[in-house]
């Protein structure tokens, strides 16, 4: 069965960086995009971007351009999302979500459990 | 960016009620719309894609309709496990945006 297991909660100071991992299992990692979506406390969902694990190609939301980097390690079926120059309003739960494959690369059909990132001085 | 406006943002209903949530897009997105359900402390769960196609394993009381700029999610007979927040998402163009959410609570 498809599983996405994310790394644990993080507490960071403003200006620091955070790197969240997402380990995939139960499917061919390189065959599906991986999306990153975040949710601030009590707020809605915000799409951050995706990575194509096969090519390493990425597409980032304009809002995060220059601050976000999505990478992958195909040898361990793991995707990463690094966000730099953290601010207090980056406090959120960060989710990885699998793209649904060639039928719809942009549809998120399986989600990780989420990683809480708290930015506080 | 394509804006998605959900209404209502909050809905109070009873078990057995028929519930309808609307999602309006700021421009034509054809049928590139998905619906997700999210329960407190949990990740979102895909319910419907391509505006009206039920994801595998999702109960048939959920249905979706619409195309272009107006879409609806209907729960034909609300069950206790359906009390949650529902989000729409457009897949037509980047950035892939979500609606603000509709919280369905017990009356």
PDB file of C-alpha atoms in Angstrom:
ATOM      1  CA  UNK A   1       0.000   0.000   0.000  1.00  0.00           C
ATOM      2  CA  UNK A   2       1.111   3.527  -0.722  1.00  0.00           C
ATOM      3  CA  UNK A   3       2.663   5.241   2.298  1.00  0.00           C
ATOM      4  CA  UNK A   4       4.315   8.611   2.731  1.00  0.00           C
ATOM      5  CA  UNK A   5       6.110   9.005   6.050  1.00  0.00           C
ATOM      6  CA  UNK A   6       7.392  12.453   6.958  1.00  0.00           C
ATOM      7  CA  UNK A   7      10.068  13.552   9.385  1.00  0.00           C
ATOM      8  CA  UNK A   8       9.258  14.850  12.846  1.00  0.00           C
ATOM      9  CA  UNK A   9       8.281  18.240  14.161  1.00  0.00           C
ATOM     10  CA  UNK A  10      10.809  21.066  14.045  1.00  0.00           C
ATOM     11  CA  UNK A  11      11.286  24.290  15.988  1.00  0.00           C
ATOM     12  CA  UNK A  12      13.336  26.947  14.242  1.00  0.00           C
ATOM     13  CA  UNK A  13      14.352  30.536  14.870  1.00  0.00           C
ATOM     14  CA  UNK A  14      13.480  33.301  12.425  1.00  0.00           C
ATOM     15  CA  UNK A  15      15.997  33.455   9.607  1.00  0.00           C
ATOM     16  CA  UNK A  16      16.914  29.776   9.848  1.00  0.00           C
ATOM     17  CA  UNK A  17      16.161  27.011   7.347  1.00  0.00           C
ATOM     18  CA  UNK A  18      14.218  23.792   7.718  1.00  0.00           C
ATOM     19  CA  UNK A  19      14.385  20.603   5.670  1.00  0.00           C
ATOM     20  CA  UNK A  20      11.460  18.188   5.792  1.00  0.00           C
ATOM     21  CA  UNK A  21      11.699  14.672   4.406  1.00  0.00           C
ATOM     22  CA  UNK A  22       9.035  12.412   2.947  1.00  0.00           C
ATOM     23  CA  UNK A  23       9.822   8.721   2.529  1.00  0.00           C
ATOM     24  CA  UNK A  24       7.664   6.909   0.001  1.00  0.00           C
ATOM     25  CA  UNK A  25       6.852   3.218  -0.118  1.00  0.00           C
ATOM     26  CA  UNK A  26       4.395   0.910  -1.830  1.00  0.00           C
ATOM     27  CA  UNK A  27       4.850   2.299  -5.340  1.00  0.00           C
ATOM     28  CA  UNK A  28       7.510   3.274  -7.884  1.00  0.00           C
ATOM     29  CA  UNK A  29       8.880   6.522  -6.469  1.00  0.00           C
ATOM     30  CA  UNK A  30      10.102   7.869  -9.806  1.00  0.00           C
ATOM     31  CA  UNK A  31       6.759   7.355 -11.504  1.00  0.00           C
ATOM     32  CA  UNK A  32       4.801  10.029  -9.665  1.00  0.00           C
ATOM     33  CA  UNK A  33       5.293  13.708  -8.888  1.00  0.00           C
ATOM     34  CA  UNK A  34       5.572  14.754  -5.255  1.00  0.00           C
ATOM     35  CA  UNK A  35       3.756  17.884  -4.126  1.00  0.00           C
ATOM     36  CA  UNK A  36       4.263  19.966  -1.011  1.00  0.00           C
ATOM     37  CA  UNK A  37       1.308  21.712   0.612  1.00  0.00           C
ATOM     38  CA  UNK A  38       1.253  23.641   3.864  1.00  0.00           C
ATOM     39  CA  UNK A  39      -1.432  24.629   6.354  1.00  0.00           C
ATOM     40  CA  UNK A  40      -1.000  27.376   8.914  1.00  0.00           C
ATOM     41  CA  UNK A  41      -2.779  26.847  12.257  1.00  0.00           C
ATOM     42  CA  UNK A  42      -6.533  27.054  11.767  1.00  0.00           C
ATOM     43  CA  UNK A  43      -6.117  28.077   8.142  1.00  0.00           C
ATOM     44  CA  UNK A  44      -6.610  26.581   4.699  1.00  0.00           C
ATOM     45  CA  UNK A  45      -4.316  24.654   2.380  1.00  0.00           C
ATOM     46  CA  UNK A  46      -1.538  26.339   0.406  1.00  0.00           C
ATOM     47  CA  UNK A  47       0.220  24.601  -2.488  1.00  0.00           C
ATOM     48  CA  UNK A  48       3.986  25.190  -2.512  1.00  0.00           C
ATOM     49  CA  UNK A  49       5.185  23.246  -5.533  1.00  0.00           C
ATOM     50  CA  UNK A  50       6.085  19.863  -6.922  1.00  0.00           C
ATOM     51  CA  UNK A  51       9.100  17.833  -7.884  1.00  0.00           C
ATOM     52  CA  UNK A  52       9.317  15.192 -10.592  1.00  0.00           C
ATOM     53  CA  UNK A  53      11.397  12.499  -8.841  1.00  0.00           C
ATOM     54  CA  UNK A  54      12.384  10.983 -12.169  1.00  0.00           C
ATOM     55  CA  UNK A  55      14.008  14.065 -13.678  1.00  0.00           C
ATOM     56  CA  UNK A  56      14.425  16.265 -10.611  1.00  0.00           C
ATOM     57  CA  UNK A  57      12.450  18.975 -12.373  1.00  0.00           C
ATOM     58  CA  UNK A  58      10.477  21.316 -10.151  1.00  0.00           C
ATOM     59  CA  UNK A  59       7.668  23.848 -10.264  1.00  0.00           C
ATOM     60  CA  UNK A  60       7.399  26.257  -7.342  1.00  0.00           C
ATOM     61  CA  UNK A  61       4.614  28.659  -6.466  1.00  0.00           C
ATOM     62  CA  UNK A  62       5.769  32.203  -7.157  1.00  0.00           C
ATOM     63  CA  UNK A  63       5.241  33.070  -3.501  1.00  0.00           C
ATOM     64  CA  UNK A  64       8.023  30.679  -2.453  1.00  0.00           C
ATOM     65  CA  UNK A  65      10.448  31.222  -5.348  1.00  0.00           C
ATOM     66  CA  UNK A  66      13.929  31.883  -4.005  1.00  0.00           C
ATOM     67  CA  UNK A  67      13.146  30.426  -0.572  1.00  0.00           C
ATOM     68  CA  UNK A  68      12.065  26.865  -1.308  1.00  0.00           C
ATOM     69  CA  UNK A  69      14.095  23.988  -2.714  1.00  0.00           C
ATOM     70  CA  UNK A  70      12.612  20.592  -3.475  1.00  0.00           C
ATOM     71  CA  UNK A  71      14.970  17.680  -4.005  1.00  0.00           C
ATOM     72  CA  UNK A  72      14.874  13.924  -3.976  1.00  0.00           C
ATOM     73  CA  UNK A  73      17.060  10.891  -3.364  1.00  0.00           C
ATOM     74  CA  UNK A  74      15.805   8.110  -5.593  1.00  0.00           C
ATOM     75  CA  UNK A  75      18.070   5.528  -3.909  1.00  0.00           C
ATOM     76  CA  UNK A  76      15.982   5.785  -0.751  1.00  0.00           C
ATOM     77  CA  UNK A  77      12.663   6.901  -2.305  1.00  0.00           C
ATOM     78  CA  UNK A  78      12.661  10.118  -0.329  1.00  0.00           C
ATOM     79  CA  UNK A  79      11.654  13.643  -1.256  1.00  0.00           C
ATOM     80  CA  UNK A  80      12.777  16.744   0.581  1.00  0.00           C
ATOM     81  CA  UNK A  81      11.470  20.264   0.968  1.00  0.00           C
ATOM     82  CA  UNK A  82      13.790  22.929   2.313  1.00  0.00           C
ATOM     83  CA  UNK A  83      12.475  26.369   3.215  1.00  0.00           C
ATOM     84  CA  UNK A  84      14.970  29.101   4.036  1.00  0.00           C
ATOM     85  CA  UNK A  85      14.847  32.530   5.697  1.00  0.00           C
ATOM     86  CA  UNK A  86      12.031  31.372   7.922  1.00  0.00           C
ATOM     87  CA  UNK A  87       9.545  33.872   9.332  1.00  0.00           C
ATOM     88  CA  UNK A  88       6.926  33.486  12.040  1.00  0.00           C
ATOM     89  CA  UNK A  89       4.215  33.209   9.398  1.00  0.00           C
ATOM     90  CA  UNK A  90       5.907  30.077   8.043  1.00  0.00           C
ATOM     91  CA  UNK A  91       4.658  28.266  11.148  1.00  0.00           C
ATOM     92  CA  UNK A  92       2.488  25.537   9.666  1.00  0.00           C
ATOM     93  CA  UNK A  93       1.998  21.846   9.089  1.00  0.00           C
ATOM     94  CA  UNK A  94       3.826  20.845   5.920  1.00  0.00           C
ATOM     95  CA  UNK A  95       2.470  17.931   3.923  1.00  0.00           C
ATOM     96  CA  UNK A  96       3.941  15.937   1.075  1.00  0.00           C
ATOM     97  CA  UNK A  97       1.397  14.461  -1.307  1.00  0.00           C
ATOM     98  CA  UNK A  98       1.815  12.126  -4.253  1.00  0.00           C
ATOM     99  CA  UNK A  99       0.717  13.295  -7.681  1.00  0.00           C
ATOM    100  CA  UNK A 100      -1.687  10.800  -9.235  1.00  0.00           C
ATOM    101  CA  UNK A 101       0.535   9.773 -12.115  1.00  0.00           C
ATOM    102  CA  UNK A 102       0.150  10.158 -15.831  1.00  0.00           C
ATOM    103  CA  UNK A 103      -3.627  10.467 -15.572  1.00  0.00           C
ATOM    104  CA  UNK A 104      -3.187  13.639 -13.543  1.00  0.00           C
ATOM    105  CA  UNK A 105       0.235  14.692 -12.341  1.00  0.00           C
ATOM    106  CA  UNK A 106      -1.288  17.528 -10.330  1.00  0.00           C
ATOM    107  CA  UNK A 107      -3.914  15.583  -8.372  1.00  0.00           C
ATOM    108  CA  UNK A 108      -2.821  14.686  -4.833  1.00  0.00           C
ATOM    109  CA  UNK A 109      -4.062  11.169  -4.182  1.00  0.00           C
ATOM    110  CA  UNK A 110      -1.982  10.126  -1.147  1.00  0.00           C
ATOM    111  CA  UNK A 111      -0.736  12.393   1.614  1.00  0.00           C
ATOM    112  CA  UNK A 112       1.912  12.178   4.303  1.00  0.00           C
ATOM    113  CA  UNK A 113       0.967  12.608   7.946  1.00  0.00           C
ATOM    114  CA  UNK A 114       2.284  16.171   8.052  1.00  0.00           C
ATOM    115  CA  UNK A 115       5.232  17.831   9.777  1.00  0.00           C
ATOM    116  CA  UNK A 116       4.694  20.746  12.138  1.00  0.00           C
ATOM    117  CA  UNK A 117       7.284  23.476  11.691  1.00  0.00           C
ATOM    118  CA  UNK A 118       7.215  26.158  14.370  1.00  0.00           C
ATOM    119  CA  UNK A 119       9.155  29.364  13.825  1.00  0.00           C
ATOM    120  CA  UNK A 120       9.718  31.237  17.040  1.00  0.00           C
ATOM    121  CA  UNK A 121      12.424  33.320  18.644  1.00  0.00           C
TER     122      UNK A 121
ATOM    123  CA  UNK B   1      -3.673  33.129 -10.095  1.00  0.00           C
ATOM    124  CA  UNK B   2      -7.050  31.396 -10.139  1.00  0.00           C
ATOM    125  CA  UNK B   3      -9.094  32.177  -7.027  1.00  0.00           C
ATOM    126  CA  UNK B   4     -11.516  29.590  -5.647  1.00  0.00           C
ATOM    127  CA  UNK B   5     -14.352  30.815  -3.444  1.00  0.00           C
ATOM    128  CA  UNK B   6     -16.168  28.245  -1.359  1.00  0.00           C
ATOM    129  CA  UNK B   7     -19.569  28.779   0.203  1.00  0.00           C
ATOM    130  CA  UNK B   8     -20.661  28.534   2.835  1.00  0.00           C
ATOM    131  CA  UNK B   9     -17.520  28.681   4.954  1.00  0.00           C
ATOM    132  CA  UNK B  10     -19.415  27.062   7.802  1.00  0.00           C
ATOM    133  CA  UNK B  11     -22.389  24.737   7.739  1.00  0.00           C
ATOM    134  CA  UNK B  12     -24.363  23.213  10.589  1.00  0.00           C
ATOM    135  CA  UNK B  13     -26.346  20.084   9.686  1.00  0.00           C
ATOM    136  CA  UNK B  14     -27.892  16.958  11.175  1.00  0.00           C
ATOM    137  CA  UNK B  15     -27.230  13.300  10.462  1.00  0.00           C
ATOM    138  CA  UNK B  16     -29.274  12.317   7.427  1.00  0.00           C
ATOM    139  CA  UNK B  17     -29.355  15.822   5.929  1.00  0.00           C
ATOM    140  CA  UNK B  18     -28.509  16.504   2.295  1.00  0.00           C
ATOM    141  CA  UNK B  19     -25.583  18.908   2.201  1.00  0.00           C
ATOM    142  CA  UNK B  20     -24.275  20.973  -0.714  1.00  0.00           C
ATOM    143  CA  UNK B  21     -21.026  22.926  -0.856  1.00  0.00           C
ATOM    144  CA  UNK B  22     -20.235  25.312  -3.708  1.00  0.00           C
ATOM    145  CA  UNK B  23     -16.856  26.211  -5.189  1.00  0.00           C
ATOM    146  CA  UNK B  24     -16.602  29.089  -7.680  1.00  0.00           C
ATOM    147  CA  UNK B  25     -13.509  29.681  -9.783  1.00  0.00           C
ATOM    148  CA  UNK B  26     -12.359  33.128 -10.900  1.00  0.00           C
ATOM    149  CA  UNK B  27     -11.926  31.825 -14.454  1.00  0.00           C
ATOM    150  CA  UNK B  28     -12.870  28.806 -16.546  1.00  0.00           C
ATOM    151  CA  UNK B  29     -11.110  25.662 -15.278  1.00  0.00           C
ATOM    152  CA  UNK B  30     -13.112  23.170 -17.358  1.00  0.00           C
ATOM    153  CA  UNK B  31     -13.432  20.079 -15.125  1.00  0.00           C
ATOM    154  CA  UNK B  32     -10.026  20.367 -13.490  1.00  0.00           C
ATOM    155  CA  UNK B  33     -11.374  20.392  -9.968  1.00  0.00           C
ATOM    156  CA  UNK B  34     -10.863  18.100  -6.972  1.00  0.00           C
ATOM    157  CA  UNK B  35     -12.516  17.874  -3.572  1.00  0.00           C
ATOM    158  CA  UNK B  36     -10.778  16.841  -0.353  1.00  0.00           C
ATOM    159  CA  UNK B  37     -12.030  16.038   3.124  1.00  0.00           C
ATOM    160  CA  UNK B  38      -9.966  16.912   6.175  1.00  0.00           C
ATOM    161  CA  UNK B  39     -10.623  15.902   9.767  1.00  0.00           C
ATOM    162  CA  UNK B  40      -8.941  17.667  12.703  1.00  0.00           C
ATOM    163  CA  UNK B  41      -5.295  16.724  13.087  1.00  0.00           C
ATOM    164  CA  UNK B  42      -5.345  14.605   9.935  1.00  0.00           C
ATOM    165  CA  UNK B  43      -4.084  14.996   6.394  1.00  0.00           C
ATOM    166  CA  UNK B  44      -6.574  15.794   3.635  1.00  0.00           C
ATOM    167  CA  UNK B  45      -8.193  12.863   1.855  1.00  0.00           C
ATOM    168  CA  UNK B  46      -9.060  12.902  -1.846  1.00  0.00           C
ATOM    169  CA  UNK B  47     -12.791  12.449  -2.433  1.00  0.00           C
ATOM    170  CA  UNK B  48     -13.534  13.530  -5.988  1.00  0.00           C
ATOM    171  CA  UNK B  49     -11.462  14.493  -9.038  1.00  0.00           C
ATOM    172  CA  UNK B  50     -12.248  15.712 -12.531  1.00  0.00           C
ATOM    173  CA  UNK B  51     -15.189  17.507 -10.893  1.00  0.00           C
ATOM    174  CA  UNK B  52     -17.366  14.406 -10.665  1.00  0.00           C
ATOM    175  CA  UNK B  53     -15.275  11.220 -10.483  1.00  0.00           C
ATOM    176  CA  UNK B  54     -15.368   9.470  -7.133  1.00  0.00           C
ATOM    177  CA  UNK B  55     -12.004   8.333  -5.812  1.00  0.00           C
ATOM    178  CA  UNK B  56     -11.862   4.609  -5.082  1.00  0.00           C
ATOM    179  CA  UNK B  57     -13.209   3.648  -1.674  1.00  0.00           C
ATOM    180  CA  UNK B  58     -15.192   6.851  -1.196  1.00  0.00           C
ATOM    181  CA  UNK B  59     -18.858   6.222  -0.292  1.00  0.00           C
ATOM    182  CA  UNK B  60     -21.402   6.821  -3.027  1.00  0.00           C
ATOM    183  CA  UNK B  61     -23.272   9.370  -0.902  1.00  0.00           C
ATOM    184  CA  UNK B  62     -20.580  11.827  -2.045  1.00  0.00           C
ATOM    185  CA  UNK B  63     -20.987  13.318  -5.481  1.00  0.00           C
ATOM    186  CA  UNK B  64     -19.576  16.213  -7.444  1.00  0.00           C
ATOM    187  CA  UNK B  65     -20.831  18.220 -10.375  1.00  0.00           C
ATOM    188  CA  UNK B  66     -20.113  21.296 -12.423  1.00  0.00           C
ATOM    189  CA  UNK B  67     -17.714  22.607 -15.004  1.00  0.00           C
ATOM    190  CA  UNK B  68     -16.275  25.934 -16.058  1.00  0.00           C
ATOM    191  CA  UNK B  69     -16.492  28.186 -13.031  1.00  0.00           C
ATOM    192  CA  UNK B  70     -19.126  26.660 -10.759  1.00  0.00           C
ATOM    193  CA  UNK B  71     -18.889  23.354  -8.936  1.00  0.00           C
ATOM    194  CA  UNK B  72     -20.751  21.567  -6.185  1.00  0.00           C
ATOM    195  CA  UNK B  73     -19.999  18.826  -3.705  1.00  0.00           C
ATOM    196  CA  UNK B  74     -23.083  17.029  -2.417  1.00  0.00           C
ATOM    197  CA  UNK B  75     -23.423  14.599   0.461  1.00  0.00           C
ATOM    198  CA  UNK B  76     -26.778  12.917  -0.046  1.00  0.00           C
ATOM    199  CA  UNK B  77     -27.282  11.748   3.545  1.00  0.00           C
ATOM    200  CA  UNK B  78     -24.819  13.126   6.073  1.00  0.00           C
ATOM    201  CA  UNK B  79     -23.230  10.506   8.311  1.00  0.00           C
ATOM    202  CA  UNK B  80     -21.449  11.069  11.657  1.00  0.00           C
ATOM    203  CA  UNK B  81     -18.053  10.423  10.055  1.00  0.00           C
ATOM    204  CA  UNK B  82     -18.668  13.163   7.454  1.00  0.00           C
ATOM    205  CA  UNK B  83     -18.323  16.007   9.927  1.00  0.00           C
ATOM    206  CA  UNK B  84     -15.121  17.582   8.668  1.00  0.00           C
ATOM    207  CA  UNK B  85     -13.758  20.435   6.569  1.00  0.00           C
ATOM    208  CA  UNK B  86     -13.997  20.207   2.794  1.00  0.00           C
ATOM    209  CA  UNK B  87     -11.653  21.915   0.339  1.00  0.00           C
ATOM    210  CA  UNK B  88     -11.797  22.288  -3.425  1.00  0.00           C
ATOM    211  CA  UNK B  89      -8.620  22.553  -5.532  1.00  0.00           C
ATOM    212  CA  UNK B  90      -8.161  23.619  -9.131  1.00  0.00           C
ATOM    213  CA  UNK B  91      -5.719  21.677 -11.285  1.00  0.00           C
ATOM    214  CA  UNK B  92      -6.083  23.805 -14.412  1.00  0.00           C
ATOM    215  CA  UNK B  93      -3.074  26.060 -14.053  1.00  0.00           C
ATOM    216  CA  UNK B  94      -0.195  26.901 -11.775  1.00  0.00           C
ATOM    217  CA  UNK B  95      -0.187  27.782  -8.970  1.00  0.00           C
ATOM    218  CA  UNK B  96      -2.555  24.995  -7.980  1.00  0.00           C
ATOM    219  CA  UNK B  97      -4.891  26.814  -5.630  1.00  0.00           C
ATOM    220  CA  UNK B  98      -7.326  25.660  -2.968  1.00  0.00           C
ATOM    221  CA  UNK B  99     -10.605  27.102  -1.808  1.00  0.00           C
ATOM    222  CA  UNK B 100     -10.846  28.478   1.698  1.00  0.00           C
ATOM    223  CA  UNK B 101     -12.690  25.449   3.043  1.00  0.00           C
ATOM    224  CA  UNK B 102     -16.174  24.600   4.322  1.00  0.00           C
ATOM    225  CA  UNK B 103     -16.494  23.283   7.843  1.00  0.00           C
ATOM    226  CA  UNK B 104     -19.434  20.942   8.321  1.00  0.00           C
ATOM    227  CA  UNK B 105     -20.466  20.682  11.951  1.00  0.00           C
ATOM    228  CA  UNK B 106     -23.157  18.815  13.840  1.00  0.00           C
ATOM    229  CA  UNK B 107     -26.371  20.728  14.462  1.00  0.00           C
TER     230      UNK B 107
END
